[in-house]
Amino acid sequence: MLTKNSRLRDLYAQPVGRDILRKVLLIAGKSDTLLRLPLISGIKLKSLPKLAGGKISEGFIDSLLKIVNGEPDIPRNDVGAETPTWWKEAVFYQIYPRSFKDSNGDGVGDLRGITEKLDYLRELGVNAIWLSPVYDSPNDDNGYDIRDYRKIMTEFGTMEDFDELLAGVHERGMRLIMDLVVNHTSDEHEWFKKAVAELDSKYRDYYIFRDKPNNWTSFFSGSAWRYIEERKQYALHLFSKKQMDLNWENPEVRQEVSGLVRWWLDKGVDGFRMDVVNYISKREGLPDGDETIGALIGFTGMEHYFYGPRLHEYLHELKLGAFTPHNAFSVGETPGIGMEMSKLLTADYREELDMVFSFDQLETPGNSRFEDYRYDLNYFKKCMADWMENYGNHCRMALFYENHDNPRMVSKVDPDPKYRAVLAKLLATMQLTLKGTPFIFQGQELGMVNRDFLSIGELRDVESLNLYEELIKTMGEADAFKKILSGTRDHARTPMQWTDGEYAGFSESEPWIAAGSDCRVCNAEAQSGEKDSVLNYYRALIALRGAHNALIYGDIKIVDKNEKNLFSYWRSDKSEVFFIECNLGSSMKERRGRLPDAVRVISNYPDMPKKLLRPYEAVIWRTQGISKKSETVT
Ligand code: GLC
Ligand code: CA
């Protein structure tokens, strides 16, 4: 048990304490090496508020102790071979259906559009698809507000279209996972409607109603509480006003969720990506959030639910009740969760989730999404080195740079168009050769970049629009728009660029969000025929990874941990050894660990490597066990 008399070093020695400390330092833009200084590590927790000059309150320490002392478990760190499974070997591809392909000319992507493009995905070589939500929804948050979990959104098609898609995926030897959004439902879900309309309905316990709101804020601006006139009470919504949080304390809610998971698994889907799943358990009594924590992370109240008291219990119950009988796969979206918590959520012996998306690598220390800054890949390297070396063999890391909630990685690192292709390929090289399971977001395989939206009127996302409204209360419209432009999720939601034709070949009529003109220089059709395109590079890399176990299960050894702008590592198993070298910057870089007998397998420059690595150059070498199959050695 930690107390206020415990020291920072005691907190750091405790897995969850370490995660939280590292998170705080990350947000503050400070390195965690600080904690190795005896003067700092010896500080008592109770002295922190005074030392931090008001930035940390007593409440901060109390919450910290509650979370840390509420987690008695310690992840096992025994080594041993990983258990092989399909989802460790797979390369996943995320589809945001609204923006992928429109088959009927209404400007909105749909299920038949996806079915049309299954051969494209098979040729790309991916093994599994994650579909963002396709269920019936009023689309306040593009399907992340579900009205009926067992019905397909009319705009996307019918259940027959879905069955056809699923069959098409399986016929091609691929798998399909759905998006499970069960922290909340739409306010138009019949449960919520009944909870509001019938005061003594059992559904009132499906949601979180209170006579008085607490001070929690919503991720989409403003208070997290909405006044419900009919009940004369407030209902909790961590996201938009139309996304009402479910009450997971209620066993009936948990049974409903388990039931709908089984319903889709019975249909044959292969698993789920679970939306903000670490938020499902909220601290009893819903205490006010600490204002100093709120100021630090930008949202008030999060300490009471991002790693809630009953999270493990709920996940374990759901796993045993629904996932295990179907041998189905799960990956949780878990914002704010660090490496040690990730271990406790995903270790194979714990039976909770199979993998999580941890987000620590997405922004560099001290930066956040709605800030205009250049992402330094040296930080990515530092993060990866840490996870590669410390995540252990009971857990598997999800490797990703992009999804439907984040701007494009190429734009974040270096928006200079002359580096676009080479940088996109560098990112691909790392993603497909580091140890973990890659998740590629649609368009990433073409090197798609952020859109140069011209005005707020071109944006569609509820998060951006709400934030804009909030910002213009205190700043000029131009500045507010600039901020939104840095981080808007709409960068990832522009139509997939299939051709250089009108509307990027996505649709025959004007898309729900403008396609812009980038498709003239970046589209799948043209790249398919160009030998050196980003798309063909992805195809080659995915095939390479699939053909070599060393790249999937092999050990990883990082060569030059402290060398700036250089990221070189070995991947090896009993029969093969690969050496990957990456220049993380836009200037020339001296290489390390050149191999005498190595054969170049693939690189993002067409000619042979020179003495120095060129801007963003990436090369994969192979030393032993050279086989004739699979890839061309140039
Ligand atoms: C997740 C989704 C995001 C959505 C939110 C609320 O973060 O990825 O798109 O807005 O949850 O469901
Ligand atoms: Ca359509």
XYZ file of C-alpha atoms and ligand atoms in Angstrom:
647
model
C 0.000 0.000 0.000
C 1.334 3.389 -0.923
C 0.556 6.386 1.251
C 1.273 10.088 1.144
C 4.505 9.294 2.924
C 5.656 7.069 0.075
C 8.299 8.467 -2.215
C 8.330 8.990 -5.952
C 10.620 5.994 -6.290
C 8.054 3.781 -4.530
C 5.412 5.005 -6.915
C 7.677 4.355 -9.880
C 8.364 0.828 -8.644
C 4.658 0.062 -8.816
C 3.553 -0.778 -12.388
C 0.499 1.443 -12.537
C 2.286 4.186 -10.614
C 5.064 4.077 -13.180
C 2.619 4.393 -16.066
C 0.940 7.388 -14.500
C 4.189 9.126 -13.626
C 5.470 8.609 -17.140
C 2.221 9.899 -18.590
C 2.364 13.048 -16.502
C 5.967 13.659 -17.573
C 5.045 13.020 -21.192
C 2.258 15.589 -21.101
C 4.564 18.050 -19.360
C 7.189 17.402 -22.040
C 9.747 16.094 -19.544
C 11.903 12.996 -19.767
C 11.420 10.199 -17.277
C 15.168 10.015 -16.728
C 14.454 12.802 -14.239
C 13.107 10.174 -11.897
C 16.472 8.497 -11.714
C 17.958 11.473 -9.921
C 18.051 10.540 -6.212
C 17.053 14.024 -5.185
C 13.867 13.692 -7.183
C 13.070 10.043 -6.632
C 13.322 10.576 -2.893
C 10.562 13.195 -2.816
C 7.583 12.223 -0.684
C 4.216 12.308 -2.392
C 2.810 14.614 0.245
C 5.454 17.230 -0.633
C 4.508 17.331 -4.295
C 1.682 19.898 -4.122
C 3.969 22.425 -2.437
C 6.914 21.722 -4.739
C 4.795 21.931 -7.874
C 3.553 25.401 -6.980
C -0.159 24.777 -7.375
C 0.081 22.578 -10.454
C -0.560 19.484 -8.346
C -3.213 19.491 -5.653
C -3.906 17.267 -2.668
C -6.742 15.778 -4.690
C -4.268 14.802 -7.371
C -2.293 12.742 -4.866
C -5.458 11.183 -3.404
C -6.620 10.075 -6.847
C -3.214 8.730 -7.706
C -3.143 6.656 -4.531
C -6.640 5.341 -5.181
C -5.743 4.138 -8.654
C -2.399 2.673 -7.672
C -3.636 0.963 -4.520
C -6.666 -0.311 -6.404
C -4.431 -2.415 -8.623
C -2.775 -5.180 -6.637
C -1.594 -7.141 -9.666
C 1.888 -7.099 -11.074
C 2.525 -8.203 -14.646
C 4.620 -11.333 -14.971
C 7.932 -10.737 -16.625
C 8.977 -14.312 -17.261
C 10.271 -14.855 -20.749
C 9.576 -17.735 -23.071
C 8.292 -18.328 -26.535
C 5.243 -16.474 -27.735
C 2.186 -18.552 -28.506
C 1.639 -18.325 -32.264
C -1.798 -17.071 -33.344
C -3.283 -15.701 -36.535
C -3.638 -12.158 -35.254
C 0.042 -11.967 -34.422
C 0.906 -12.916 -37.967
C -1.718 -10.762 -39.641
C -1.472 -7.293 -41.106
C -4.722 -5.439 -40.362
C -6.303 -2.781 -42.547
C -8.748 -0.282 -41.084
C -11.665 0.836 -43.216
C -13.639 3.955 -42.410
C -16.680 2.935 -44.457
C -18.099 6.399 -44.994
C -14.955 7.421 -46.873
C -13.813 4.214 -48.544
C -15.941 3.624 -51.653
C -19.413 4.713 -52.669
C -21.150 2.115 -54.846
C -24.470 3.852 -55.504
C -23.525 7.436 -56.228
C -25.015 9.133 -53.174
C -21.665 10.514 -52.066
C -21.413 8.235 -49.020
C -19.181 5.174 -48.844
C -21.017 1.893 -48.283
C -20.720 -1.873 -47.806
C -21.022 -2.766 -51.473
C -18.263 -0.278 -52.162
C -16.033 -2.218 -49.771
C -16.979 -5.516 -51.410
C -15.979 -4.036 -54.779
C -12.537 -3.325 -53.421
C -11.796 -6.648 -51.735
C -9.504 -7.696 -54.549
C -7.545 -4.497 -54.086
C -7.067 -5.454 -50.430
C -6.114 -9.003 -51.271
C -3.491 -7.713 -53.691
C -2.205 -5.376 -51.033
C -1.717 -8.534 -48.995
C -3.482 -7.604 -45.782
C -4.997 -10.476 -43.818
C -7.676 -8.831 -41.748
C -10.008 -5.880 -41.971
C -11.234 -3.711 -39.123
C -14.458 -1.993 -40.084
C -15.316 1.216 -38.264
C -18.994 1.097 -37.184
C -21.587 0.166 -39.800
C -24.571 -0.168 -37.467
C -27.739 1.878 -37.574
C -26.893 5.348 -36.306
C -28.117 8.930 -36.521
C -24.480 9.803 -37.286
C -23.827 12.431 -34.725
C -20.325 10.948 -34.521
C -20.314 9.034 -37.816
C -21.575 5.735 -36.490
C -19.856 5.855 -33.091
C -23.325 6.677 -31.763
C -25.254 3.457 -32.270
C -29.042 3.329 -32.417
C -29.421 -0.371 -33.137
C -26.568 -2.828 -32.737
C -28.199 -5.503 -34.853
C -29.058 -3.394 -37.864
C -26.964 -1.942 -40.679
C -26.964 1.836 -41.246
C -29.319 2.481 -44.159
C -26.778 4.695 -45.918
C -24.284 1.818 -45.836
C -26.681 -0.833 -47.194
C -28.509 -3.859 -45.855
C -27.760 -6.931 -43.781
C -27.577 -8.880 -47.058
C -24.848 -6.508 -48.215
C -23.044 -7.162 -44.966
C -23.342 -10.943 -45.336
C -22.016 -10.664 -48.854
C -19.085 -8.590 -47.680
C -18.263 -11.034 -44.896
C -18.427 -13.981 -47.274
C -16.231 -12.117 -49.776
C -13.655 -11.426 -47.073
C -13.583 -15.062 -45.949
C -13.450 -16.393 -49.515
C -10.278 -14.436 -50.006
C -8.737 -15.932 -46.899
C -9.025 -12.719 -44.912
C -10.744 -11.982 -41.611
C -13.118 -9.267 -40.528
C -13.411 -7.528 -37.195
C -16.151 -5.063 -36.290
C -16.111 -2.001 -34.077
C -17.775 -2.503 -30.712
C -18.943 0.810 -29.289
C -20.394 -0.006 -25.891
C -19.142 2.654 -23.533
C -22.175 4.533 -24.822
C -25.158 4.268 -27.154
C -26.930 6.889 -29.208
C -29.629 8.839 -27.377
C -31.888 7.435 -30.099
C -31.268 3.841 -28.997
C -34.517 2.326 -27.752
C -32.982 1.690 -24.330
C -32.337 5.377 -23.862
C -35.682 6.377 -25.273
C -37.432 4.067 -22.834
C -35.221 5.213 -19.983
C -36.407 8.742 -20.638
C -40.031 8.082 -21.480
C -40.930 5.596 -18.750
C -39.797 6.752 -15.355
C -40.026 3.328 -13.732
C -38.580 1.483 -16.707
C -35.745 -0.949 -16.065
C -33.813 0.955 -18.724
C -33.204 3.887 -16.443
C -30.512 1.742 -14.838
C -28.943 1.161 -18.223
C -27.572 4.701 -18.181
C -26.012 7.060 -15.681
C -28.544 9.572 -14.408
C -27.908 11.991 -11.562
C -29.916 14.749 -9.932
C -26.873 16.978 -9.963
C -24.027 16.917 -12.465
C -20.427 16.611 -11.266
C -17.625 18.645 -12.861
C -16.591 16.098 -15.507
C -16.080 17.491 -18.986
C -16.818 15.871 -22.314
C -14.126 14.951 -24.847
C -16.182 16.893 -27.330
C -16.263 20.158 -25.325
C -18.405 21.410 -22.466
C -19.886 19.539 -19.539
C -20.231 15.764 -19.722
C -23.836 16.055 -18.489
C -26.982 16.741 -20.411
C -30.182 17.779 -18.738
C -33.042 15.449 -19.572
C -36.207 17.430 -19.191
C -38.557 14.423 -18.936
C -36.672 12.946 -16.001
C -35.603 16.237 -14.469
C -32.177 14.671 -14.211
C -28.798 14.820 -15.892
C -27.388 11.991 -18.024
C -23.670 11.353 -18.456
C -22.071 11.570 -21.893
C -18.268 11.467 -22.040
C -18.483 12.146 -25.782
C -21.141 14.058 -27.750
C -24.485 15.105 -26.308
C -26.027 12.247 -28.240
C -23.633 9.544 -26.964
C -25.039 8.457 -23.633
C -22.760 6.460 -21.315
C -24.003 3.015 -20.402
C -24.073 1.905 -16.787
C -21.788 -1.128 -16.737
C -22.432 -1.599 -13.012
C -25.766 -3.021 -14.081
C -25.346 -6.754 -14.838
C -28.161 -6.556 -17.386
C -26.179 -4.057 -19.441
C -23.222 -6.410 -19.409
C -25.458 -9.275 -20.516
C -26.859 -7.191 -23.359
C -23.339 -6.399 -24.542
C -22.266 -10.009 -24.277
C -25.388 -10.983 -26.201
C -24.747 -8.659 -29.073
C -21.112 -9.678 -29.293
C -22.209 -13.319 -29.529
C -24.839 -12.399 -32.124
C -22.181 -11.007 -34.477
C -19.723 -13.782 -33.718
C -22.446 -16.335 -34.523
C -22.758 -14.593 -37.844
C -19.110 -15.331 -38.460
C -17.193 -12.143 -37.758
C -13.747 -12.805 -36.354
C -13.557 -10.345 -33.517
C -13.886 -6.745 -32.393
C -12.001 -3.530 -31.955
C -13.451 -2.155 -28.739
C -14.060 1.577 -28.663
C -12.713 3.484 -25.612
C -13.128 0.264 -23.711
C -10.995 1.332 -20.767
C -13.663 3.940 -19.871
C -16.461 1.485 -19.083
C -15.969 1.300 -15.318
C -16.485 4.559 -13.437
C -15.516 5.164 -9.826
C -18.406 4.644 -7.446
C -20.261 7.817 -6.559
C -18.785 9.613 -9.585
C -16.685 12.009 -7.502
C -15.677 15.378 -8.934
C -12.527 15.362 -10.987
C -9.458 17.113 -9.674
C -9.032 20.500 -11.351
C -5.246 20.290 -11.513
C -5.424 16.946 -13.327
C -8.065 18.459 -15.593
C -5.801 21.390 -16.400
C -2.934 19.046 -17.161
C -4.747 16.707 -19.528
C -7.427 19.051 -20.831
C -10.401 17.015 -19.571
C -11.786 16.932 -16.048
C -12.753 13.680 -14.352
C -10.735 11.217 -16.387
C -8.849 9.879 -13.345
C -12.150 8.354 -12.204
C -12.728 6.183 -15.246
C -9.721 5.779 -17.560
C -8.602 2.799 -15.466
C -11.736 2.183 -13.492
C -12.054 -0.062 -10.436
C -13.980 -2.865 -12.160
C -12.391 -2.704 -15.614
C -10.528 -6.004 -15.378
C -13.574 -7.769 -14.001
C -15.852 -6.570 -16.828
C -13.367 -7.440 -19.546
C -12.696 -10.875 -18.117
C -16.407 -11.603 -17.868
C -16.987 -10.509 -21.452
C -14.030 -12.488 -22.693
C -15.183 -15.717 -21.076
C -18.832 -15.207 -21.880
C -18.556 -14.173 -25.515
C -15.063 -14.175 -27.008
C -13.533 -17.400 -25.754
C -16.351 -19.735 -26.904
C -15.862 -18.359 -30.424
C -12.120 -18.119 -30.206
C -12.604 -14.514 -31.299
C -10.071 -11.715 -31.306
C -10.238 -8.419 -29.417
C -8.236 -5.228 -29.538
C -9.156 -2.460 -27.158
C -8.867 1.214 -27.870
C -7.429 2.423 -24.569
C -6.572 6.123 -24.429
C -4.291 7.096 -21.569
C -3.159 3.571 -20.756
C 0.582 2.999 -20.350
C 2.701 -0.076 -20.924
C 2.247 -1.759 -17.553
C -1.519 -1.323 -17.592
C -1.497 -2.630 -21.146
C 0.228 -5.749 -19.885
C -2.430 -6.225 -17.250
C -5.146 -5.814 -19.875
C -3.677 -8.084 -22.530
C -1.329 -10.683 -21.066
C -2.380 -14.058 -22.446
C -2.691 -15.659 -18.995
C -5.195 -12.994 -17.819
C -7.947 -13.448 -20.412
C -9.178 -9.898 -20.800
C -8.205 -8.481 -24.199
C -5.804 -9.742 -26.865
C -4.234 -6.410 -27.697
C -4.684 -2.711 -27.025
C -4.015 0.463 -28.957
C -1.848 2.568 -26.724
C -1.440 6.126 -27.959
C 1.774 7.287 -26.360
C 3.688 7.209 -29.640
C 1.263 9.485 -31.499
C 2.395 12.860 -30.157
C 5.853 13.910 -29.060
C 6.346 14.879 -25.390
C 4.691 18.136 -24.461
C 2.665 18.278 -27.674
C -0.953 17.531 -28.350
C -3.022 16.903 -31.439
C -4.457 20.394 -31.884
C -1.023 21.950 -32.033
C 0.906 22.780 -35.135
C 4.283 21.126 -34.618
C 6.615 18.744 -36.441
C 6.659 15.215 -35.090
C 10.197 14.058 -34.314
C 10.688 10.417 -35.323
C 13.443 10.098 -32.740
C 10.664 10.019 -30.204
C 8.938 7.244 -32.115
C 12.185 5.311 -31.978
C 12.505 5.872 -28.213
C 8.962 4.700 -27.641
C 9.341 1.648 -29.838
C 12.640 0.697 -28.222
C 10.955 0.785 -24.851
C 7.982 -1.346 -25.923
C 10.072 -3.778 -27.955
C 12.344 -4.427 -25.012
C 9.887 -4.364 -22.148
C 6.460 -5.467 -23.295
C 7.340 -9.135 -22.952
C 6.215 -12.289 -24.652
C 2.841 -12.586 -22.968
C 1.649 -9.508 -24.812
C 1.622 -8.341 -28.387
C 1.942 -4.759 -29.456
C -0.361 -3.079 -31.998
C 1.789 -1.013 -34.387
C 0.094 2.008 -35.922
C 0.563 5.644 -36.844
C -2.879 6.529 -38.113
C -6.574 5.854 -37.678
C -9.797 7.752 -38.267
C -9.127 9.974 -35.246
C -5.735 11.334 -36.202
C -4.087 13.442 -38.881
C -1.840 11.702 -41.412
C 1.606 10.759 -40.134
C 3.527 11.887 -43.227
C 2.130 15.399 -42.734
C 3.000 15.384 -39.056
C 6.617 14.410 -39.653
C 7.480 16.422 -42.750
C 4.923 18.076 -45.013
C 7.522 18.878 -47.696
C 6.106 17.212 -50.841
C 9.548 16.247 -52.069
C 9.891 13.755 -49.209
C 6.334 12.482 -49.313
C 6.915 9.133 -50.996
C 10.228 8.327 -49.383
C 8.898 9.217 -45.943
C 5.721 7.192 -46.432
C 7.936 4.223 -47.291
C 10.212 4.793 -44.308
C 7.162 4.690 -42.022
C 5.996 1.515 -43.734
C 9.402 -0.104 -43.298
C 9.363 0.422 -39.559
C 5.740 -0.553 -39.128
C 6.186 -3.829 -40.955
C 9.496 -4.886 -39.437
C 9.155 -3.887 -35.794
C 7.811 -6.524 -33.442
C 4.036 -6.381 -33.239
C 0.896 -6.499 -35.322
C 0.600 -3.690 -37.886
C -2.648 -1.780 -38.415
C -2.695 0.213 -41.654
C -5.314 2.922 -42.023
C -6.975 3.301 -45.424
C -4.971 5.549 -47.730
C -1.811 5.187 -45.658
C -0.643 2.646 -48.244
C -0.785 5.434 -50.851
C 0.990 7.984 -48.690
C -2.146 10.081 -48.286
C -1.588 13.393 -46.484
C -3.631 15.991 -44.598
C -6.153 18.015 -46.556
C -5.695 21.771 -46.878
C -9.237 22.559 -45.738
C -9.961 26.205 -46.442
C -12.690 27.016 -43.971
C -14.589 25.561 -41.056
C -17.495 25.032 -43.440
C -15.540 22.239 -45.112
C -15.234 20.262 -41.900
C -17.739 17.662 -40.763
C -16.454 16.191 -37.521
C -18.439 16.843 -34.336
C -15.271 17.100 -32.265
C -13.806 19.812 -34.538
C -17.044 21.745 -34.865
C -17.694 21.772 -31.118
C -14.136 22.740 -30.333
C -14.276 25.556 -32.873
C -17.400 26.957 -31.232
C -15.670 26.837 -27.888
C -12.445 28.416 -29.153
C -14.070 31.384 -30.843
C -15.386 32.463 -27.479
C -11.835 33.417 -26.549
C -9.894 33.852 -29.800
C -10.296 35.113 -33.338
C -11.877 32.900 -35.984
C -8.683 32.638 -38.008
C -6.649 31.469 -35.019
C -9.349 29.046 -33.967
C -9.489 27.562 -37.453
C -5.710 27.240 -37.549
C -5.775 25.230 -34.350
C -8.553 22.998 -35.636
C -6.648 22.450 -38.858
C -3.661 21.028 -36.976
C -5.613 18.269 -35.321
C -8.936 17.713 -37.026
C -9.955 14.099 -37.436
C -11.325 15.020 -40.846
C -7.781 14.804 -42.279
C -8.179 11.056 -42.028
C -11.755 11.034 -43.269
C -11.395 12.534 -46.747
C -12.407 10.118 -49.501
C -10.031 7.314 -50.366
C -8.161 8.336 -53.523
C -8.864 5.621 -56.048
C -8.256 7.492 -59.314
C -7.344 10.945 -60.566
C -10.923 11.391 -61.789
C -13.669 13.519 -60.414
C -14.225 12.980 -56.679
C -11.073 10.856 -56.638
C -12.959 7.895 -58.066
C -14.629 7.517 -54.686
C -18.097 8.422 -55.881
C -20.003 9.623 -58.906
C -21.480 12.547 -57.065
C -20.247 15.045 -54.582
C -18.905 13.251 -51.515
C -20.155 14.005 -48.003
C -16.742 15.525 -47.331
C -14.819 17.164 -50.164
C -12.171 15.068 -51.884
C -9.859 17.919 -52.880
C -7.332 17.749 -55.704
C -4.579 15.631 -54.171
C -5.853 12.590 -56.077
C -4.144 14.027 -59.161
C -0.762 13.208 -57.661
C -1.743 10.373 -55.342
C -4.198 7.644 -56.267
C -4.410 3.879 -56.176
C -4.916 3.373 -59.894
C -1.756 5.202 -60.937
C 0.301 3.754 -58.084
C -0.760 0.251 -58.954
C 1.071 0.534 -62.248
C 4.164 2.363 -61.003
C 6.920 0.048 -59.927
C 8.317 2.380 -57.286
C 5.058 3.672 -55.866
C 4.259 3.778 -52.177
C 1.500 1.241 -52.827
C 3.850 -1.264 -54.433
C 6.315 -0.748 -51.633
C 3.593 -1.643 -49.103
C 2.685 -4.693 -51.160
C 6.295 -5.862 -51.221
C 6.799 -5.259 -47.508
C 3.601 -7.022 -46.494
C 4.628 -10.011 -48.617
C 8.096 -9.961 -47.111
C 6.769 -9.932 -43.559
C 4.331 -12.721 -44.374
C 7.078 -14.915 -45.789
C 9.523 -14.607 -42.901
C 8.821 -15.676 -39.367
C 11.857 -13.766 -38.194
C 9.948 -10.563 -38.933
C 6.877 -11.775 -37.053
C 8.113 -13.689 -34.037
C 11.848 -13.105 -34.258
C 13.813 -11.352 -31.528
C 14.536 -7.703 -31.942
C 17.764 -5.997 -30.999
C 18.196 -2.271 -31.368
C 21.702 -1.243 -32.292
C 21.972 2.492 -31.812
C 19.636 3.536 -29.091
C 21.250 6.867 -28.384
C 22.203 7.878 -31.890
C 20.058 10.729 -33.174
C 18.250 10.262 -36.478
C 19.388 6.666 -36.893
C 17.219 3.669 -36.062
C 18.848 0.330 -36.837
C 17.781 -3.017 -35.492
C 18.157 -6.748 -35.992
C 15.268 -9.139 -36.341
C 16.238 -12.761 -36.140
C 15.107 -16.272 -35.425
C 16.921 -19.594 -35.616
C 17.103 -19.566 -39.383
C 17.221 -15.964 -40.538
C 18.680 -12.604 -39.667
C 17.433 -9.252 -40.945
C 19.018 -5.875 -40.401
C 16.886 -2.772 -40.802
C 18.403 0.692 -40.992
C 16.446 3.921 -41.082
C 17.459 7.535 -41.386
C 14.876 9.387 -39.306
C 15.788 12.825 -40.583
C 15.969 14.863 -43.767
C 19.764 15.227 -43.790
C 22.428 12.670 -44.696
C 23.287 10.252 -41.911
C 26.219 7.970 -41.248
C 25.227 4.312 -40.962
C 26.242 1.829 -38.261
C 26.714 -1.897 -38.216
C 27.168 -2.433 -41.933
C 26.995 -6.126 -42.748
C 29.736 -7.812 -44.714
C 27.691 -10.531 -46.346
C 24.329 -8.834 -46.419
C 21.973 -8.769 -49.312
C 19.726 -5.777 -49.771
C 16.144 -6.969 -49.697
C 14.258 -3.745 -50.219
C 14.750 -0.025 -49.801
C 12.898 3.221 -50.376
C 15.518 4.545 -52.813
C 15.683 2.878 -56.224
C 19.473 2.644 -56.448
C 21.968 0.913 -54.189
C 22.652 2.507 -50.810
C 25.537 4.963 -50.686
C 28.102 5.422 -47.979
C 25.717 7.734 -46.146
C 22.016 7.190 -45.645
C 20.009 9.711 -47.645
C 17.023 11.708 -46.281
C 14.536 9.299 -44.684
C 16.292 6.360 -46.331
C 15.292 2.907 -45.098
C 16.996 -0.325 -46.089
C 16.257 -3.916 -45.154
C 19.204 -6.299 -45.373
C 19.315 -10.021 -44.888
C 22.361 -11.892 -43.804
C 21.707 -15.579 -43.346
C 19.390 -18.219 -44.618
C 18.901 -16.464 -47.931
C 16.096 -18.271 -49.647
C 15.110 -17.987 -53.276
C 11.427 -17.634 -52.662
C 9.299 -14.597 -51.910
C 11.065 -11.382 -52.823
C 13.387 -9.934 -55.380
C 16.799 -9.081 -54.151
C 18.005 -6.032 -55.983
C -13.260 6.489 -30.120
C -13.442 6.524 -31.609
C -13.847 7.907 -32.007
C -15.151 8.232 -31.338
C -15.072 8.030 -29.826
C -16.439 7.975 -29.223
O -12.228 7.289 -29.701
O -12.292 6.072 -32.258
O -13.945 8.055 -33.391
O -15.505 9.552 -31.609
O -14.442 6.827 -29.486
O -17.101 6.814 -29.615
Ca -23.354 5.125 -51.098
